[in-house]
mmCIF file of C-alpha atoms and ligand atoms in Angstrom:
data_model
loop_
_atom_site.group_PDB
_atom_site.id
_atom_site.type_symbol
_atom_site.label_atom_id
_atom_site.label_comp_id
_atom_site.label_asym_id
_atom_site.label_seq_id
_atom_site.Cartn_x
_atom_site.Cartn_y
_atom_site.Cartn_z
ATOM 1 C CA UNK A 1 26.165 -7.730 34.021
ATOM 2 C CA UNK A 2 24.883 -4.806 31.989
ATOM 3 C CA UNK A 3 21.164 -4.519 31.414
ATOM 4 C CA UNK A 4 20.194 -3.388 27.905
ATOM 5 C CA UNK A 5 18.277 -0.133 27.965
ATOM 6 C CA UNK A 6 16.885 2.051 25.210
ATOM 7 C CA UNK A 7 19.474 4.702 26.008
ATOM 8 C CA UNK A 8 19.348 8.008 27.789
ATOM 9 C CA UNK A 9 18.382 10.516 25.096
ATOM 10 C CA UNK A 10 14.887 11.565 24.091
ATOM 11 C CA UNK A 11 12.794 9.543 21.644
ATOM 12 C CA UNK A 12 11.400 11.179 18.501
ATOM 13 C CA UNK A 13 8.576 10.002 16.251
ATOM 14 C CA UNK A 14 8.457 10.970 12.575
ATOM 15 C CA UNK A 15 5.027 10.515 11.005
ATOM 16 C CA UNK A 16 5.240 10.581 7.219
ATOM 17 C CA UNK A 17 2.143 11.980 5.527
ATOM 18 C CA UNK A 18 3.427 13.641 2.356
ATOM 19 C CA UNK A 19 2.093 11.059 -0.092
ATOM 20 C CA UNK A 20 -0.541 11.655 -2.758
ATOM 21 C CA UNK A 21 -2.696 8.591 -2.069
ATOM 22 C CA UNK A 22 -2.883 7.710 -5.761
ATOM 23 C CA UNK A 23 -4.159 4.166 -5.211
ATOM 24 C CA UNK A 24 -7.157 5.443 -3.241
ATOM 25 C CA UNK A 25 -8.119 7.787 -6.081
ATOM 26 C CA UNK A 26 -9.746 10.555 -4.092
ATOM 27 C CA UNK A 27 -9.155 14.233 -4.845
ATOM 28 C CA UNK A 28 -7.865 14.716 -1.311
ATOM 29 C CA UNK A 29 -4.854 12.660 -0.103
ATOM 30 C CA UNK A 30 -6.084 9.809 2.124
ATOM 31 C CA UNK A 31 -4.434 11.146 5.303
ATOM 32 C CA UNK A 32 -6.872 14.108 5.239
ATOM 33 C CA UNK A 33 -10.042 12.090 4.614
ATOM 34 C CA UNK A 34 -12.623 11.761 7.383
ATOM 35 C CA UNK A 35 -12.444 8.856 9.810
ATOM 36 C CA UNK A 36 -14.995 9.028 12.614
ATOM 37 C CA UNK A 37 -15.269 12.821 12.504
ATOM 38 C CA UNK A 38 -11.603 13.716 12.172
ATOM 39 C CA UNK A 39 -8.805 13.314 9.623
ATOM 40 C CA UNK A 40 -7.104 9.919 9.260
ATOM 41 C CA UNK A 41 -3.746 11.495 10.153
ATOM 42 C CA UNK A 42 -4.966 12.923 13.460
ATOM 43 C CA UNK A 43 -5.564 9.401 14.855
ATOM 44 C CA UNK A 44 -1.935 8.263 14.905
ATOM 45 C CA UNK A 45 -0.738 11.780 15.790
ATOM 46 C CA UNK A 46 -2.769 11.715 19.003
ATOM 47 C CA UNK A 47 -1.526 8.253 19.947
ATOM 48 C CA UNK A 48 2.100 9.353 19.583
ATOM 49 C CA UNK A 49 1.553 12.737 21.266
ATOM 50 C CA UNK A 50 0.026 11.150 24.369
ATOM 51 C CA UNK A 51 2.546 8.287 24.667
ATOM 52 C CA UNK A 52 4.860 8.703 27.646
ATOM 53 C CA UNK A 53 7.854 7.176 25.779
ATOM 54 C CA UNK A 54 7.664 9.750 22.967
ATOM 55 C CA UNK A 55 9.247 13.156 23.548
ATOM 56 C CA UNK A 56 9.111 14.820 20.118
ATOM 57 C CA UNK A 57 6.662 14.364 17.242
ATOM 58 C CA UNK A 58 7.555 15.489 13.712
ATOM 59 C CA UNK A 59 4.958 15.247 10.964
ATOM 60 C CA UNK A 60 6.015 15.354 7.314
ATOM 61 C CA UNK A 61 3.489 16.967 4.972
ATOM 62 C CA UNK A 62 3.565 17.664 1.244
ATOM 63 C CA UNK A 63 5.175 21.098 0.656
ATOM 64 C CA UNK A 64 1.848 22.843 -0.066
ATOM 65 C CA UNK A 65 0.374 21.552 3.226
ATOM 66 C CA UNK A 66 3.587 22.203 5.198
ATOM 67 C CA UNK A 67 3.553 25.822 3.980
ATOM 68 C CA UNK A 68 0.086 26.275 5.437
ATOM 69 C CA UNK A 69 -0.548 23.442 7.949
ATOM 70 C CA UNK A 70 -4.176 22.464 8.657
ATOM 71 C CA UNK A 71 -5.705 24.281 11.644
ATOM 72 C CA UNK A 72 -6.441 20.988 13.434
ATOM 73 C CA UNK A 73 -2.776 20.062 13.642
ATOM 74 C CA UNK A 74 -1.739 20.182 17.338
ATOM 75 C CA UNK A 75 0.630 23.073 18.086
ATOM 76 C CA UNK A 76 3.304 20.867 19.677
ATOM 77 C CA UNK A 77 3.884 18.951 16.430
ATOM 78 C CA UNK A 78 6.870 20.010 14.343
ATOM 79 C CA UNK A 79 6.176 20.189 10.604
ATOM 80 C CA UNK A 80 8.600 19.275 7.810
ATOM 81 C CA UNK A 81 8.044 19.537 4.045
ATOM 82 C CA UNK A 82 8.250 16.116 2.399
ATOM 83 C CA UNK A 83 9.751 14.933 -0.872
ATOM 84 C CA UNK A 84 8.807 12.938 -3.958
ATOM 85 C CA UNK A 85 9.468 9.540 -2.348
ATOM 86 C CA UNK A 86 8.725 8.154 1.089
ATOM 87 C CA UNK A 87 12.466 7.958 1.800
ATOM 88 C CA UNK A 88 12.896 11.633 0.870
ATOM 89 C CA UNK A 89 10.048 12.481 3.258
ATOM 90 C CA UNK A 90 11.710 10.504 6.060
ATOM 91 C CA UNK A 91 14.950 12.401 5.428
ATOM 92 C CA UNK A 92 13.034 15.702 5.630
ATOM 93 C CA UNK A 93 11.633 14.616 8.995
ATOM 94 C CA UNK A 94 15.064 13.502 10.182
ATOM 95 C CA UNK A 95 16.450 16.967 9.471
ATOM 96 C CA UNK A 96 14.255 18.286 12.315
ATOM 97 C CA UNK A 97 15.304 15.611 14.824
ATOM 98 C CA UNK A 98 17.780 16.913 17.362
ATOM 99 C CA UNK A 99 21.126 15.087 17.559
ATOM 100 C CA UNK A 100 20.530 14.451 21.272
ATOM 101 C CA UNK A 101 17.741 11.989 20.401
ATOM 102 C CA UNK A 102 18.704 8.397 21.046
ATOM 103 C CA UNK A 103 15.837 6.647 19.302
ATOM 104 C CA UNK A 104 13.631 7.515 16.322
ATOM 105 C CA UNK A 105 10.379 5.859 15.334
ATOM 106 C CA UNK A 106 9.047 6.283 11.796
ATOM 107 C CA UNK A 107 5.333 5.765 11.238
ATOM 108 C CA UNK A 108 3.023 5.911 8.201
ATOM 109 C CA UNK A 109 0.369 8.598 8.662
ATOM 110 C CA UNK A 110 -1.903 6.238 6.713
ATOM 111 C CA UNK A 111 -1.976 3.758 9.661
ATOM 112 C CA UNK A 112 -4.490 5.378 12.026
ATOM 113 C CA UNK A 113 -4.919 2.500 14.491
ATOM 114 C CA UNK A 114 -1.391 2.203 15.881
ATOM 115 C CA UNK A 115 -1.688 1.315 19.573
ATOM 116 C CA UNK A 116 0.103 2.509 22.671
ATOM 117 C CA UNK A 117 1.256 -1.082 23.278
ATOM 118 C CA UNK A 118 2.807 -1.418 19.835
ATOM 119 C CA UNK A 119 4.694 1.871 20.233
ATOM 120 C CA UNK A 120 6.007 0.643 23.624
ATOM 121 C CA UNK A 121 7.143 -2.676 22.107
ATOM 122 C CA UNK A 122 9.041 -0.930 19.344
ATOM 123 C CA UNK A 123 10.659 1.638 21.655
ATOM 124 C CA UNK A 124 11.786 -1.090 24.065
ATOM 125 C CA UNK A 125 13.379 -3.121 21.264
ATOM 126 C CA UNK A 126 14.985 -0.190 19.426
ATOM 127 C CA UNK A 127 18.518 -0.762 20.714
ATOM 128 C CA UNK A 128 19.009 -1.610 17.015
ATOM 129 C CA UNK A 129 16.702 -1.339 13.984
ATOM 130 C CA UNK A 130 13.369 -3.054 14.715
ATOM 131 C CA UNK A 131 10.111 -3.467 12.819
ATOM 132 C CA UNK A 132 6.680 -4.869 13.728
ATOM 133 C CA UNK A 133 5.631 -7.818 11.561
ATOM 134 C CA UNK A 134 2.617 -10.062 11.071
ATOM 135 C CA UNK A 135 2.764 -13.654 9.823
ATOM 136 C CA UNK A 136 1.028 -14.161 6.463
ATOM 137 C CA UNK A 137 -1.998 -16.418 6.389
ATOM 138 C CA UNK A 138 -2.251 -16.830 2.620
ATOM 139 C CA UNK A 139 0.234 -18.841 0.593
ATOM 140 C CA UNK A 140 2.382 -16.361 -1.332
ATOM 141 C CA UNK A 141 3.330 -16.743 -5.005
ATOM 142 C CA UNK A 142 6.037 -15.132 -7.088
ATOM 143 C CA UNK A 143 4.324 -14.286 -10.393
ATOM 144 C CA UNK A 144 6.014 -13.151 -13.610
ATOM 145 C CA UNK A 145 4.920 -10.208 -15.778
ATOM 146 C CA UNK A 146 2.741 -12.573 -17.821
ATOM 147 C CA UNK A 147 0.761 -13.621 -14.756
ATOM 148 C CA UNK A 148 2.331 -17.080 -14.407
ATOM 149 C CA UNK A 149 3.411 -18.482 -11.068
ATOM 150 C CA UNK A 150 7.185 -18.837 -10.844
ATOM 151 C CA UNK A 151 7.466 -20.211 -7.322
ATOM 152 C CA UNK A 152 5.821 -20.486 -3.889
ATOM 153 C CA UNK A 153 8.245 -19.412 -1.171
ATOM 154 C CA UNK A 154 7.823 -21.216 2.193
ATOM 155 C CA UNK A 155 5.168 -19.319 4.162
ATOM 156 C CA UNK A 156 6.881 -19.744 7.541
ATOM 157 C CA UNK A 157 9.630 -17.367 6.430
ATOM 158 C CA UNK A 158 7.294 -14.629 5.134
ATOM 159 C CA UNK A 159 5.940 -11.731 7.194
ATOM 160 C CA UNK A 160 4.193 -8.451 6.429
ATOM 161 C CA UNK A 161 6.080 -5.383 7.682
ATOM 162 C CA UNK A 162 4.281 -2.580 9.506
ATOM 163 C CA UNK A 163 5.206 0.713 11.117
ATOM 164 C CA UNK A 164 6.205 2.241 13.522
ATOM 165 C CA UNK A 165 9.724 1.067 12.825
ATOM 166 C CA UNK A 166 12.314 1.959 15.450
ATOM 167 C CA UNK A 167 15.988 2.853 15.126
ATOM 168 C CA UNK A 168 18.896 4.287 17.042
ATOM 169 C CA UNK A 169 19.132 7.765 15.465
ATOM 170 C CA UNK A 170 22.677 7.128 14.199
ATOM 171 C CA UNK A 171 21.624 3.922 12.408
ATOM 172 C CA UNK A 172 18.749 5.636 10.613
ATOM 173 C CA UNK A 173 20.951 8.574 9.589
ATOM 174 C CA UNK A 174 23.588 6.182 8.261
ATOM 175 C CA UNK A 175 21.028 4.072 6.371
ATOM 176 C CA UNK A 176 19.493 7.107 4.687
ATOM 177 C CA UNK A 177 22.764 8.869 3.899
ATOM 178 C CA UNK A 178 24.016 5.903 1.850
ATOM 179 C CA UNK A 179 20.672 5.164 0.210
ATOM 180 C CA UNK A 180 20.142 4.916 -3.553
ATOM 181 C CA UNK A 181 16.536 6.077 -3.357
ATOM 182 C CA UNK A 182 14.032 4.408 -5.702
ATOM 183 C CA UNK A 183 10.499 3.010 -5.704
ATOM 184 C CA UNK A 184 11.655 -0.225 -4.022
ATOM 185 C CA UNK A 185 12.511 1.605 -0.786
ATOM 186 C CA UNK A 186 9.025 1.269 0.682
ATOM 187 C CA UNK A 187 10.136 1.363 4.312
ATOM 188 C CA UNK A 188 13.122 2.264 6.451
ATOM 189 C CA UNK A 189 14.058 -1.342 7.134
ATOM 190 C CA UNK A 190 14.961 -1.630 3.427
ATOM 191 C CA UNK A 191 17.328 1.322 3.859
ATOM 192 C CA UNK A 192 18.965 -0.462 6.820
ATOM 193 C CA UNK A 193 19.197 -3.812 5.002
ATOM 194 C CA UNK A 194 20.942 -2.118 2.075
ATOM 195 C CA UNK A 195 23.663 -0.726 4.294
ATOM 196 C CA UNK A 196 24.181 -4.025 6.092
ATOM 197 C CA UNK A 197 22.385 -3.262 9.360
ATOM 198 C CA UNK A 198 20.606 -6.203 10.964
ATOM 199 C CA UNK A 199 16.877 -5.599 11.525
ATOM 200 C CA UNK A 200 14.990 -7.236 14.427
ATOM 201 C CA UNK A 201 11.234 -7.880 14.598
ATOM 202 C CA UNK A 202 8.488 -7.569 17.202
ATOM 203 C CA UNK A 203 4.869 -8.735 16.842
ATOM 204 C CA UNK A 204 2.726 -6.291 14.856
ATOM 205 C CA UNK A 205 -0.987 -5.651 15.260
ATOM 206 C CA UNK A 206 -3.717 -6.712 12.817
ATOM 207 C CA UNK A 207 -5.660 -3.481 13.392
ATOM 208 C CA UNK A 208 -2.614 -1.437 12.443
ATOM 209 C CA UNK A 209 -3.227 -1.850 8.720
ATOM 210 C CA UNK A 210 -2.314 0.831 6.200
ATOM 211 C CA UNK A 211 -5.117 2.610 4.399
ATOM 212 C CA UNK A 212 -4.114 2.076 0.778
ATOM 213 C CA UNK A 213 -7.351 1.471 -1.144
ATOM 214 C CA UNK A 214 -10.970 2.556 -0.801
ATOM 215 C CA UNK A 215 -11.738 -0.859 0.711
ATOM 216 C CA UNK A 216 -9.194 -0.185 3.480
ATOM 217 C CA UNK A 217 -10.836 3.175 4.194
ATOM 218 C CA UNK A 218 -14.292 1.567 4.340
ATOM 219 C CA UNK A 219 -12.958 -1.089 6.717
ATOM 220 C CA UNK A 220 -11.403 1.571 8.973
ATOM 221 C CA UNK A 221 -14.657 3.584 9.024
ATOM 222 C CA UNK A 222 -16.652 0.459 9.786
ATOM 223 C CA UNK A 223 -14.321 -0.399 12.679
ATOM 224 C CA UNK A 224 -14.798 3.054 14.201
ATOM 225 C CA UNK A 225 -18.578 3.043 13.658
ATOM 226 C CA UNK A 226 -18.869 -0.454 15.168
ATOM 227 C CA UNK A 227 -17.030 0.738 18.296
ATOM 228 C CA UNK A 228 -14.107 -1.633 17.737
ATOM 229 C CA UNK A 229 -11.601 1.201 18.076
ATOM 230 C CA UNK A 230 -11.633 3.472 21.098
ATOM 231 C CA UNK A 231 -11.042 7.055 20.000
ATOM 232 C CA UNK A 232 -8.393 8.967 21.948
ATOM 233 C CA UNK A 233 -9.802 12.341 22.988
HETATM 234 N N1 CTP B 301 4.651 9.163 2.015
HETATM 235 C C1 CTP B 301 5.358 10.360 2.189
HETATM 236 N N2 CTP B 301 6.002 10.945 1.125
HETATM 237 C C2 CTP B 301 5.946 10.384 -0.088
HETATM 238 C C3 CTP B 301 5.251 9.158 -0.281
HETATM 239 C C4 CTP B 301 4.611 8.562 0.794
HETATM 240 O O1 CTP B 301 5.382 10.884 3.308
HETATM 241 N N3 CTP B 301 6.564 10.999 -1.112
HETATM 242 C C5 CTP B 301 3.916 8.579 3.145
HETATM 243 C C6 CTP B 301 2.424 8.486 2.876
HETATM 244 O O2 CTP B 301 1.778 9.751 3.143
HETATM 245 C C7 CTP B 301 1.980 7.366 3.783
HETATM 246 C C8 CTP B 301 3.239 6.506 3.897
HETATM 247 O O3 CTP B 301 4.319 7.254 3.371
HETATM 248 O O4 CTP B 301 1.592 7.810 5.064
HETATM 249 C C9 CTP B 301 3.061 5.175 3.181
HETATM 250 O O5 CTP B 301 2.941 5.413 1.786
HETATM 251 P P1 CTP B 301 1.729 4.967 0.839
HETATM 252 O O6 CTP B 301 0.773 4.124 1.563
HETATM 253 O O7 CTP B 301 2.334 4.482 -0.429
HETATM 254 O O8 CTP B 301 0.973 6.373 0.619
HETATM 255 P P2 CTP B 301 0.864 7.223 -0.706
HETATM 256 O O9 CTP B 301 2.196 7.265 -1.374
HETATM 257 O O10 CTP B 301 0.219 8.506 -0.324
HETATM 258 O O11 CTP B 301 -0.177 6.356 -1.548
HETATM 259 P P3 CTP B 301 -0.017 5.861 -3.067
HETATM 260 O O12 CTP B 301 1.265 5.062 -3.125
HETATM 261 O O13 CTP B 301 -1.248 5.068 -3.316
HETATM 262 O O14 CTP B 301 0.061 7.119 -3.921
HETATM 263 MG MG1 MG B 302 3.124 5.455 -2.093
#
């Protein structure tokens, strides 16, 4: 009997941080804002850099930041210049991933509180595309452009997708090479779904929320100040 393994090649992590943070409405993109004395982006970077399952870390920055990376960026991180969409930024990161890598994780730089345990879960399950998910607690409605409820899909089938999402390198390359890139491609699982690849799930983590609005940033700062999150040195 063969035992499934995650393969023999190295594992790379691509952290995408080339967005503008328009919904947060600060002059500085959210990944560079302060969270407990250091930039939001540095939190997830440290967690990936110190994880024993991760061999290579690529960070994708907007071209102007990639041209002159911030001094606090650890030297061992490889820097790629991102694109106009998240998918274009992922492709820029992928271009720096060596073909010998077996597995690639893609993570939003706007999710500072990714845990070591979540990364391990995703790496272990990445024999095919895999994403962390959380069950929804609210009832979800489909609403039309006039604000009227069209339907209420059954809640048991609905989950919120998080990152890091894990993939065999060849699957992620295939998904992105055939992708018609538009605003609906908000994660890499969508790219896989569109090219017919089956996507598995593992349990996500409630603390691993994405900083999207000012309220999210306040919540993250409160969590750090209250000692709910242990900072990695
Ligand atoms: N991202 C990226 N390149 C882009 C767009 C997004 O690398 N062209 C990254 C963001 O930096 C973020 C992640 O993808 O870490 C998730 O995107 P999102 O939360 O939408 O961030 P922004 O696009 O920066 O925010 P907004 O949509 O509010 O402008
Ligand atoms: Mg965005």
